[in-house]
XYZ file of C-alpha atoms in Angstrom:
679
model
C 31.250 53.620 -49.007
C 28.156 55.640 -48.683
C 26.443 52.704 -51.782
C 26.999 49.903 -48.871
C 24.979 51.921 -46.050
C 22.552 51.386 -49.044
C 22.476 48.283 -48.173
C 25.280 47.297 -51.987
C 27.761 45.465 -50.920
C 31.641 45.539 -52.592
C 30.921 43.566 -55.474
C 27.657 45.355 -56.583
C 29.566 48.483 -55.804
C 32.767 48.307 -58.998
C 30.794 45.775 -60.828
C 32.558 45.391 -64.079
C 33.081 48.958 -63.978
C 36.307 49.553 -65.139
C 37.365 46.536 -67.717
C 40.610 48.432 -69.344
C 41.978 46.229 -65.715
C 43.138 42.670 -65.743
C 40.423 39.890 -65.642
C 40.104 37.164 -62.997
C 43.184 35.001 -64.147
C 44.806 37.418 -66.034
C 48.679 37.168 -65.161
C 50.072 41.226 -65.139
C 53.235 41.810 -64.936
C 55.094 43.978 -62.142
C 56.673 47.108 -61.816
C 60.844 46.998 -61.816
C 60.274 48.221 -58.234
C 58.057 46.207 -56.255
C 57.665 48.336 -53.121
C 55.504 50.940 -55.715
C 52.188 50.462 -56.912
C 50.672 48.796 -59.828
C 48.799 52.673 -60.789
C 45.001 51.093 -62.339
C 43.968 53.114 -65.286
C 41.161 55.231 -63.606
C 37.781 54.758 -66.331
C 35.110 56.318 -68.030
C 33.776 58.312 -65.560
C 32.452 61.302 -66.355
C 29.147 62.241 -65.845
C 27.573 63.149 -69.131
C 27.054 59.127 -69.926
C 25.282 56.959 -68.108
C 26.368 53.163 -67.863
C 24.597 52.129 -70.371
C 26.106 54.457 -72.958
C 29.691 52.982 -71.313
C 29.338 50.048 -72.065
C 28.879 50.431 -75.770
C 32.404 49.229 -77.684
C 32.164 52.092 -79.284
C 29.991 56.289 -79.147
C 30.203 59.702 -80.050
C 28.426 62.882 -79.568
C 27.465 66.607 -79.890
C 27.655 69.501 -77.631
C 25.396 72.374 -77.060
C 27.430 75.803 -77.505
C 25.559 76.854 -74.516
C 24.629 74.550 -71.552
C 27.005 72.037 -69.693
C 25.028 68.713 -71.684
C 25.785 66.085 -74.914
C 23.781 64.625 -77.192
C 25.023 60.920 -77.540
C 25.009 59.028 -81.113
C 26.693 55.100 -81.745
C 28.948 55.284 -85.026
C 26.914 54.900 -88.463
C 28.402 51.315 -89.420
C 25.058 49.911 -90.370
C 23.674 49.848 -94.176
C 20.700 52.160 -93.412
C 20.629 54.311 -96.110
C 24.779 54.130 -96.462
C 23.751 53.907 -100.170
C 21.525 58.117 -100.411
C 25.809 60.302 -101.237
C 23.447 63.125 -101.203
C 23.512 64.456 -97.194
C 20.782 66.763 -97.816
C 18.356 63.089 -98.655
C 19.162 61.337 -94.883
C 16.297 63.135 -92.859
C 13.052 63.237 -93.353
C 11.442 64.059 -97.207
C 15.011 65.645 -98.563
C 16.078 69.150 -99.899
C 14.886 71.079 -103.021
C 18.207 70.782 -103.951
C 20.095 72.254 -107.382
C 21.432 68.906 -108.859
C 24.675 67.788 -107.696
C 26.674 66.896 -104.940
C 29.001 69.764 -102.794
C 25.631 72.091 -103.895
C 22.848 74.987 -102.088
C 19.526 73.006 -101.283
C 16.718 74.129 -98.521
C 14.452 71.467 -96.546
C 10.957 70.625 -97.748
C 9.705 70.687 -94.598
C 9.149 74.288 -93.925
C 10.435 72.865 -89.919
C 13.239 71.138 -91.000
C 14.748 74.437 -92.400
C 17.871 76.043 -90.052
C 17.522 79.290 -88.344
C 20.798 81.464 -87.833
C 21.011 84.468 -87.317
C 24.884 84.413 -88.159
C 25.675 84.852 -91.712
C 22.540 83.703 -92.947
C 23.995 83.123 -96.724
C 25.965 80.304 -95.814
C 22.782 78.319 -94.275
C 21.814 76.326 -98.310
C 24.926 74.431 -97.022
C 23.975 73.159 -94.114
C 24.012 70.293 -94.990
C 27.916 70.163 -94.709
C 29.784 72.189 -93.240
C 30.383 71.807 -89.456
C 29.804 74.732 -86.853
C 30.749 73.751 -82.897
C 27.502 72.136 -81.916
C 27.825 68.484 -84.882
C 31.171 68.529 -84.555
C 31.945 64.967 -83.449
C 34.008 63.681 -80.538
C 34.433 60.010 -80.386
C 35.237 57.575 -76.901
C 37.305 54.731 -78.373
C 38.288 51.609 -77.173
C 40.237 51.138 -79.726
C 41.672 53.408 -82.728
C 39.608 54.172 -84.739
C 39.937 54.593 -89.354
C 36.880 54.904 -91.508
C 37.801 56.610 -94.964
C 35.099 56.812 -97.838
C 35.043 57.251 -101.653
C 32.336 57.332 -103.984
C 31.820 58.647 -107.655
C 30.214 58.959 -110.466
C 30.033 59.357 -113.927
C 32.843 59.890 -116.544
C 35.814 61.713 -115.584
C 35.563 65.140 -117.210
C 31.143 65.405 -115.185
C 32.222 63.252 -111.689
C 31.233 63.689 -109.490
C 33.155 62.962 -106.136
C 32.634 62.306 -102.196
C 36.325 61.361 -100.171
C 35.921 61.215 -96.671
C 38.501 60.019 -93.618
C 37.887 59.834 -89.959
C 40.508 58.926 -87.456
C 39.757 59.278 -84.005
C 41.875 58.287 -80.522
C 41.285 57.499 -77.136
C 44.495 57.715 -75.640
C 43.066 56.912 -71.959
C 38.880 56.491 -71.130
C 38.419 59.771 -70.459
C 40.945 61.844 -72.961
C 40.561 61.832 -76.865
C 41.727 63.173 -80.212
C 39.175 63.184 -83.910
C 40.125 64.213 -87.492
C 37.227 64.028 -89.569
C 37.830 65.175 -93.522
C 35.118 65.233 -96.088
C 35.540 66.409 -99.597
C 32.763 66.313 -102.216
C 31.297 67.592 -104.755
C 30.873 67.335 -108.875
C 32.637 68.428 -112.435
C 29.025 69.238 -113.473
C 26.609 67.363 -115.321
C 25.474 70.525 -117.022
C 27.662 73.391 -117.811
C 29.352 75.785 -115.865
C 28.067 74.071 -112.865
C 31.095 72.784 -110.714
C 31.314 72.860 -107.831
C 33.817 71.841 -104.665
C 32.840 71.570 -100.823
C 35.925 70.954 -97.996
C 35.239 70.584 -94.822
C 37.243 69.473 -92.422
C 37.469 69.213 -88.191
C 39.638 68.509 -85.109
C 38.573 68.130 -81.524
C 40.461 67.351 -78.156
C 38.236 65.633 -75.452
C 38.140 65.651 -72.063
C 35.505 63.580 -69.754
C 37.322 63.291 -66.801
C 34.542 62.590 -63.209
C 34.539 66.807 -62.545
C 36.691 68.453 -65.603
C 35.467 68.275 -68.564
C 36.959 70.048 -71.973
C 35.783 70.794 -75.810
C 38.302 72.180 -77.590
C 37.855 72.340 -81.703
C 38.579 74.051 -84.766
C 36.941 73.802 -88.050
C 37.159 75.099 -91.571
C 35.086 74.962 -94.830
C 35.527 75.489 -98.131
C 33.122 75.794 -101.073
C 33.806 76.756 -104.710
C 30.812 76.745 -106.402
C 30.231 77.622 -110.638
C 27.108 79.796 -111.624
C 25.778 78.976 -114.549
C 21.993 80.394 -113.570
C 19.856 77.812 -113.713
C 18.573 76.931 -117.862
C 17.871 80.506 -120.067
C 13.927 78.494 -120.562
C 12.484 74.965 -119.264
C 11.960 74.120 -122.966
C 15.159 73.132 -122.838
C 15.203 69.738 -121.276
C 11.105 69.595 -120.987
C 10.764 69.632 -124.169
C 13.852 69.488 -126.903
C 16.538 66.669 -127.010
C 20.385 67.624 -126.112
C 23.084 64.748 -127.049
C 24.502 65.481 -123.325
C 22.768 67.275 -120.735
C 26.533 69.791 -121.081
C 24.920 70.875 -124.177
C 21.980 73.042 -122.547
C 22.142 76.368 -123.683
C 22.650 77.877 -119.284
C 21.882 81.981 -117.750
C 25.201 82.864 -117.138
C 27.684 80.189 -118.032
C 29.628 82.789 -120.205
C 29.718 85.265 -116.989
C 31.378 82.600 -115.052
C 29.177 83.615 -112.021
C 31.839 81.788 -109.209
C 30.934 82.250 -105.133
C 33.721 81.518 -102.899
C 32.876 80.967 -98.837
C 35.078 80.116 -95.627
C 35.101 79.624 -93.468
C 37.905 79.006 -90.158
C 36.849 78.593 -86.535
C 37.727 77.953 -83.142
C 36.162 76.578 -79.615
C 36.647 75.681 -76.201
C 33.920 74.560 -73.415
C 34.916 73.851 -69.856
C 33.623 72.966 -66.839
C 34.181 72.061 -63.453
C 31.857 70.367 -61.058
C 31.365 70.982 -57.373
C 30.373 68.283 -55.430
C 27.635 69.583 -52.598
C 28.393 66.577 -50.553
C 32.055 64.462 -49.933
C 32.972 61.556 -52.237
C 33.861 58.867 -51.242
C 36.524 56.400 -53.831
C 32.980 54.669 -54.056
C 31.637 57.583 -55.867
C 32.199 55.851 -59.297
C 30.707 59.076 -60.817
C 29.257 63.009 -60.285
C 26.255 62.335 -61.916
C 23.720 60.518 -58.636
C 25.493 62.873 -56.284
C 23.696 66.615 -55.160
C 26.461 68.776 -57.315
C 27.428 72.484 -58.756
C 28.539 72.805 -62.330
C 31.196 76.170 -63.389
C 32.341 76.405 -67.134
C 33.047 78.841 -69.905
C 32.186 78.798 -73.898
C 34.196 80.797 -76.290
C 33.706 80.414 -80.233
C 35.914 82.331 -82.238
C 33.350 82.548 -86.162
C 34.860 84.075 -88.926
C 32.892 83.761 -92.530
C 33.291 84.900 -95.536
C 31.985 84.554 -99.020
C 33.616 86.194 -103.048
C 30.505 86.295 -105.534
C 32.126 87.281 -109.171
C 31.067 87.197 -112.669
C 31.354 89.752 -115.634
C 29.195 91.247 -117.711
C 26.983 88.155 -120.889
C 23.835 88.345 -121.964
C 22.874 85.164 -122.611
C 20.670 83.954 -125.626
C 17.010 82.906 -125.329
C 15.598 80.863 -128.513
C 11.934 80.943 -127.385
C 12.061 83.575 -126.167
C 8.489 84.940 -127.877
C 6.224 84.100 -130.513
C 6.102 86.279 -133.062
C 2.540 86.957 -134.712
C 2.267 84.751 -136.978
C 2.660 82.680 -134.022
C 6.169 81.201 -134.946
C 8.796 81.450 -131.669
C 11.645 84.529 -131.607
C 15.332 84.391 -129.960
C 15.514 86.892 -127.489
C 18.984 88.296 -125.969
C 18.599 89.234 -122.290
C 20.050 90.223 -119.518
C 20.409 88.222 -115.782
C 20.618 91.267 -113.503
C 18.659 94.266 -114.803
C 21.052 96.615 -111.868
C 25.111 97.460 -111.693
C 26.064 99.616 -110.063
C 29.837 98.981 -109.148
C 31.015 98.280 -112.244
C 29.100 97.284 -116.185
C 31.492 94.520 -116.686
C 32.053 92.799 -113.643
C 31.209 91.830 -110.653
C 33.242 91.131 -107.468
C 31.470 91.142 -104.334
C 32.743 90.318 -100.413
C 30.952 89.824 -97.185
C 32.194 88.897 -94.674
C 31.354 88.245 -91.312
C 33.048 87.266 -87.573
C 31.581 86.551 -84.452
C 33.763 86.599 -80.471
C 31.691 85.238 -78.350
C 32.186 84.609 -74.719
C 30.019 82.209 -72.617
C 29.308 81.620 -68.504
C 26.985 79.038 -67.124
C 26.463 77.624 -64.510
C 24.843 74.206 -63.300
C 22.572 73.245 -60.605
C 21.509 69.400 -60.147
C 19.981 69.091 -56.929
C 20.010 65.610 -56.153
C 20.916 63.545 -59.196
C 21.093 64.648 -62.810
C 18.095 62.410 -63.933
C 16.238 63.218 -61.915
C 12.745 64.476 -61.840
C 14.273 68.913 -61.306
C 17.719 67.141 -62.943
C 19.632 70.072 -63.337
C 18.692 74.152 -63.414
C 21.339 75.815 -65.889
C 21.680 79.926 -65.651
C 24.137 81.638 -67.802
C 24.886 85.122 -68.753
C 26.566 85.426 -72.417
C 28.913 88.152 -74.581
C 28.556 89.182 -78.683
C 31.432 90.430 -80.698
C 29.998 90.717 -83.899
C 32.105 92.563 -87.027
C 30.365 92.676 -90.485
C 32.179 94.337 -93.129
C 31.881 94.891 -97.487
C 32.055 97.133 -99.650
C 29.877 100.473 -99.567
C 30.529 103.968 -100.897
C 32.414 105.365 -97.882
C 35.461 103.803 -99.253
C 35.700 104.986 -102.707
C 36.254 107.835 -100.460
C 39.068 106.573 -97.515
C 40.259 103.766 -99.718
C 39.971 101.858 -98.337
C 37.351 98.822 -96.380
C 35.704 99.707 -93.074
C 34.481 97.792 -90.581
C 30.737 97.812 -88.849
C 30.427 96.391 -84.811
C 28.526 95.550 -82.728
C 28.560 94.006 -79.409
C 24.805 92.026 -78.084
C 24.544 90.536 -74.634
C 21.863 87.813 -73.352
C 21.436 86.157 -70.532
C 20.027 82.498 -70.481
C 18.702 79.122 -68.909
C 16.684 76.441 -68.995
C 15.767 73.285 -66.444
C 15.079 70.067 -67.414
C 14.164 66.174 -65.078
C 13.170 61.982 -65.110
C 10.532 60.509 -63.294
C 12.506 57.110 -64.480
C 12.647 56.445 -67.247
C 8.424 56.852 -68.301
C 8.702 61.518 -68.290
C 11.441 63.096 -69.646
C 10.055 67.134 -69.095
C 12.200 70.629 -69.726
C 11.879 74.018 -70.355
C 14.526 76.763 -71.699
C 14.362 81.099 -72.290
C 16.950 83.578 -74.020
C 16.478 86.733 -73.280
C 18.724 89.553 -74.923
C 17.815 93.387 -73.178
C 19.298 96.069 -75.257
C 22.009 96.816 -77.299
C 21.952 94.529 -80.494
C 19.090 92.126 -80.644
C 18.138 94.155 -77.495
C 14.281 92.726 -77.155
C 14.452 89.222 -79.161
C 13.738 86.386 -76.887
C 12.945 82.379 -77.606
C 11.386 80.599 -74.970
C 10.693 77.076 -75.443
C 9.323 73.312 -73.488
C 8.619 70.212 -74.149
C 7.216 66.623 -72.141
C 7.662 63.389 -73.253
C 5.736 60.722 -72.301
C 7.247 57.003 -72.777
C 5.401 53.627 -71.961
C 6.016 50.693 -72.943
C 3.740 47.713 -74.771
C 5.246 44.203 -74.879
C 8.598 45.512 -73.532
C 8.006 47.538 -76.096
C 8.908 51.703 -75.528
C 5.707 53.822 -76.998
C 7.700 57.776 -76.983
C 4.429 60.787 -76.856
C 6.294 64.038 -77.122
C 5.641 67.232 -77.151
C 7.386 70.970 -78.183
C 6.532 74.410 -77.753
C 8.202 77.291 -79.186
C 8.428 80.881 -78.904
C 10.735 83.515 -80.432
C 10.712 87.509 -81.416
C 14.119 87.899 -83.629
C 15.638 90.049 -85.857
C 16.758 90.264 -88.995
C 19.989 89.613 -90.078
C 23.208 91.805 -90.673
C 22.755 91.984 -94.171
C 19.242 91.234 -94.562
C 18.974 95.511 -93.671
C 22.496 96.484 -94.955
C 23.970 95.113 -98.743
C 26.129 97.381 -101.263
C 26.628 95.400 -103.655
C 26.852 95.027 -108.068
C 23.703 94.457 -108.319
C 21.604 94.720 -105.444
C 21.208 97.354 -103.336
C 19.531 98.095 -99.713
C 19.644 100.102 -96.965
C 16.926 99.287 -94.892
C 15.057 98.540 -90.961
C 13.729 95.279 -90.508
C 11.014 94.727 -87.973
C 11.911 91.259 -85.628
C 10.257 88.003 -87.106
C 7.888 86.966 -84.607
C 6.976 83.001 -84.326
C 5.678 80.063 -82.244
C 4.957 76.470 -82.545
C 4.004 74.143 -81.758
C 5.181 70.174 -82.134
C 3.488 66.564 -81.669
C 5.003 63.425 -82.033
C 4.739 59.840 -81.692
C 7.268 57.541 -82.266
C 7.246 53.526 -81.428
C 11.689 53.002 -82.996
C 11.057 48.850 -82.153
C 8.461 49.306 -85.027
C 10.264 51.547 -87.196
C 6.516 53.929 -86.975
C 7.005 57.494 -86.054
C 4.149 60.215 -86.938
C 4.415 64.881 -86.447
C 2.195 67.061 -86.479
C 3.326 71.065 -86.755
C 1.054 74.262 -86.700
C 3.534 77.080 -86.839
C 2.714 81.062 -87.239
C 5.152 83.707 -88.831
C 4.364 87.296 -88.669
C 6.423 89.651 -89.648
C 8.531 87.211 -92.173
C 11.337 88.222 -93.790
C 11.867 86.210 -96.716
C 13.546 87.435 -100.674
C 10.742 87.925 -103.039
C 10.018 87.711 -106.483
C 12.989 89.533 -107.749
C 15.027 88.950 -105.061
C 14.850 91.723 -102.995
C 14.800 91.584 -98.948
C 10.089 92.029 -97.971
C 8.917 91.954 -95.056
C 4.805 90.415 -94.925
C 2.658 93.085 -93.526
C 0.757 90.837 -91.297
C 0.533 86.226 -90.290
C 1.056 82.847 -92.317
C -0.184 80.125 -90.656
C 2.161 76.976 -91.847
C 0.971 72.922 -90.948
C 2.865 70.037 -91.590
C 1.961 66.210 -90.792
C 5.310 64.008 -91.266
C 4.816 60.165 -90.664
C 7.090 57.205 -91.461
C 6.539 53.628 -91.120
C 9.003 51.043 -92.590
C 7.653 47.922 -93.402
C 8.917 44.570 -93.279
C 7.657 41.199 -94.708
C 10.864 38.187 -94.289
C 13.481 40.729 -95.608
C 11.671 41.873 -97.938
C 12.087 45.932 -96.408
C 8.439 49.001 -97.806
C 10.461 52.217 -96.049
C 7.899 55.013 -96.438
C 8.524 58.665 -94.975
C 5.114 60.962 -96.440
C 4.865 64.892 -95.366
C 1.648 66.742 -95.802
C 2.157 71.157 -95.932
C -0.378 73.908 -96.330
C 0.396 77.116 -95.851
C -1.591 80.648 -95.569
C 0.325 82.345 -97.507
C 2.377 80.566 -101.711
C 4.150 83.265 -101.712
C 5.966 84.337 -98.795
C 6.052 80.344 -97.471
C 5.888 78.435 -100.728
C 6.077 74.821 -99.828
C 3.900 71.900 -101.558
C 1.262 70.242 -100.524
C 3.044 66.429 -100.850
C 6.416 64.696 -100.824
C 7.781 62.017 -99.888
C 10.506 59.399 -99.871
C 9.627 55.494 -100.107
C 12.559 52.950 -100.201
C 11.781 49.447 -101.269
C 14.569 46.892 -101.369
C 14.566 42.877 -100.745
C 17.542 42.017 -98.044
C 19.913 39.001 -97.346
C 23.056 37.359 -95.947
C 24.859 35.691 -99.613
C 27.794 34.415 -96.692
C 25.680 34.170 -93.757
C 27.308 36.496 -91.094
C 30.409 37.356 -94.021
C 28.301 40.025 -96.513
C 25.345 41.078 -96.553
C 23.070 42.934 -99.653
C 20.668 45.106 -100.111
C 18.353 44.941 -103.819
C 15.983 47.673 -104.094
C 14.581 50.561 -105.704
C 14.527 55.032 -103.481
C 12.072 57.047 -104.901
C 11.175 60.764 -104.088
C 7.978 62.915 -105.253
C 6.698 66.042 -104.330
C 3.084 67.651 -106.064
C 3.491 70.931 -108.429
C 4.277 74.219 -106.429
C 5.994 77.790 -107.173
C 9.964 75.910 -106.041
C 11.780 78.134 -103.880
C 14.333 80.672 -107.569
C 18.427 80.287 -106.694
C 20.086 84.250 -106.805
C 23.596 83.499 -107.050
C 25.238 87.270 -106.752
C 23.193 87.476 -103.165
C 24.112 83.041 -102.360
C 19.677 82.357 -100.984
C 16.895 80.877 -102.538
C 14.129 83.349 -103.943
C 10.143 83.413 -104.003
C 10.013 83.103 -107.588
C 6.550 83.305 -108.714
C 7.285 82.189 -112.509
C 6.831 78.933 -112.824
C 5.758 75.651 -111.018
C 7.942 72.705 -110.988
C 7.376 69.027 -109.536
C 5.188 66.103 -110.005
C 7.715 63.934 -111.337
C 9.335 60.644 -109.674
C 12.770 60.578 -109.229
C 14.049 56.675 -108.754
C 17.205 55.525 -108.213
C 17.940 52.392 -108.574
C 21.014 50.682 -105.539
C 22.671 47.094 -104.566
C 24.060 48.185 -101.332
C 25.949 45.185 -99.182
C 28.385 45.327 -96.224
C 31.377 42.304 -96.097
C 32.258 42.179 -92.746
C 34.045 45.990 -91.704
C 33.508 47.705 -95.561
C 30.402 48.902 -96.922
C 30.485 49.357 -100.918
C 27.542 49.533 -103.160
C 26.778 50.306 -107.376
C 23.631 52.642 -108.296
C 21.851 53.876 -111.174
C 20.343 56.671 -110.488
C 17.370 58.676 -111.985
C 17.061 55.136 -113.196
C 13.391 56.399 -114.563
C 15.192 59.567 -116.843
C 12.786 60.047 -120.504
C 10.867 57.083 -119.670
C 7.440 58.382 -119.036
C 7.188 61.502 -121.381
C 7.950 63.518 -119.009
C 11.739 65.189 -118.090
C 10.359 68.010 -115.309
C 13.251 66.425 -113.003
C 13.021 70.554 -111.543
C 13.512 70.207 -107.644
C 14.986 74.486 -107.687
C 13.375 77.362 -110.213
C 15.048 76.409 -114.019
C 17.925 74.234 -112.384
C 17.037 70.618 -113.481
C 18.657 67.675 -111.137
C 21.034 65.601 -112.363
C 19.944 63.402 -115.736
C 20.947 59.362 -115.127
C 24.391 58.252 -113.483
C 26.492 55.663 -112.043
C 27.786 55.966 -108.788
C 29.922 53.327 -106.971
C 30.837 53.352 -103.127
C 32.736 52.268 -100.438
C 33.279 53.101 -96.772
C 36.365 50.353 -95.264
C 36.795 51.204 -90.723
C 39.331 49.515 -88.771
C 39.600 49.271 -85.354
C 43.272 48.381 -84.425
């Protein structure tokens, strides 16, 4: 009725808005009781999704923890990057990794590194784990089932990657899904087996007014810690018959890390239109409205580290007066505070979060002022670890803290040309009292011969407290109890993107004051001053017929490499030829991937703490790491064959380290298959 008043006819209003109704001319079975009207199945009317999104046959999205918004993504069934089996290599120029599938990693780009305030010990596994904001939700016209299996290497050193996705929309507005990932390696090197299991079960209802997202997450990580090679000479200068023969520093100590995570969340919102609804108002998104909502999350993490005392032997420990190598017997850990023979360190962190939020929509959701958001939150923190008092009490004590905060944002659009927003979050007092974050963004879109050009700028300034275990730790090998000052960091980002031409250039500038980091001895340290960081990233994919030349390069500068070490230059290049074998049936890609970064003091890995630290002993890098691959898509099935590290031993430089003392995998053959079903 309202749209008719605006000059639109009934056909314009209804159109094909409900794809679940019978098409014209289609015979519809009459109900047994002819006195009852046939119930029309309502279409997807959620204010979250625009007409272009609703028109997609299938799509997925993630939710925001703080705000009543979603981020929509298409289902990925293309060949693009399908052959890249390590998830931490798919973004930008990739990560510095310990070597195998399922193992810890850290992005080479400083500005891509995860910023966690809760259980920071899980940050090295951010590429794998599920959490509230990356659990996928689905909207599907047909039930969806997908399985993926990848494997490589001989049975006793095999890497395996298994994925299973099951999703079904009960109605256009309601659905559920299960995503399971099992990734890991038995290890090319001695004592390097890793198992990584990640499960997400989700339920969603996105109705016209009421929205519900709920999910359960379980992350389970088992990692044998070999401590890295006894010396770089064992990889650079010596040829072993098998990688498993290379001596590792903690292989005899039987060191292991076990991570467990269980989380549950529910987020609900309800729309209250500020004008009367008519029968022809398809979505609340186009009307003035107020949304009220609540978000609840229970998130518990634990980590157990175990080892036994076992010194290692470095056969080239030092040289004698005659210049001959002399073996050294070395203790990996300098201190054994609790037990001089073995270790069992356990830490536990639980956060129970509640948020109440209100979202005002003054005109429509895509207006100049689209939404104004505000909310308050309460987090209940519980921490546990072995402490000196536990000797007396005989039981493990717990530390409980409470933090409360307020947050808000405003955002809007000017047609399809301007997208803007600003946000803040503030902790007034108590635990993390004084923490503050302020951010803003502006995106301008222009069109050149129908092709969009996007210029986007972002700004943020943040004052944040140290993590609990950065200030309080009592373990067998490391002990500290010292308050730390708040970190202050300001960032600027500018990006120009031309999606239709696969072109992107981005620049970041950041200044961080009182930076908290782990020093060369793996102790928590705080820099007394400011560090300036600059990153410039460019991506350009060229296509000449079937030939693809994909480039991603990154330049970085840090004013203090001892506090924030970064490589000056990093790159990922992918050159391949793509063609139809049988048009419309089988499409193939054949090519090479290459990764490279200049030499720098790459991070070290401390197994006892489960963190990367700023080692100053050796430099790594200046080594190209090449993969040869063949990838194909046959109808709904994707396959690939790959030989990883095809250049092993070709250049006379076996310096294939990304993390200090942790060599990347030598050459190995890989294959994988992914098959999707829509029925």
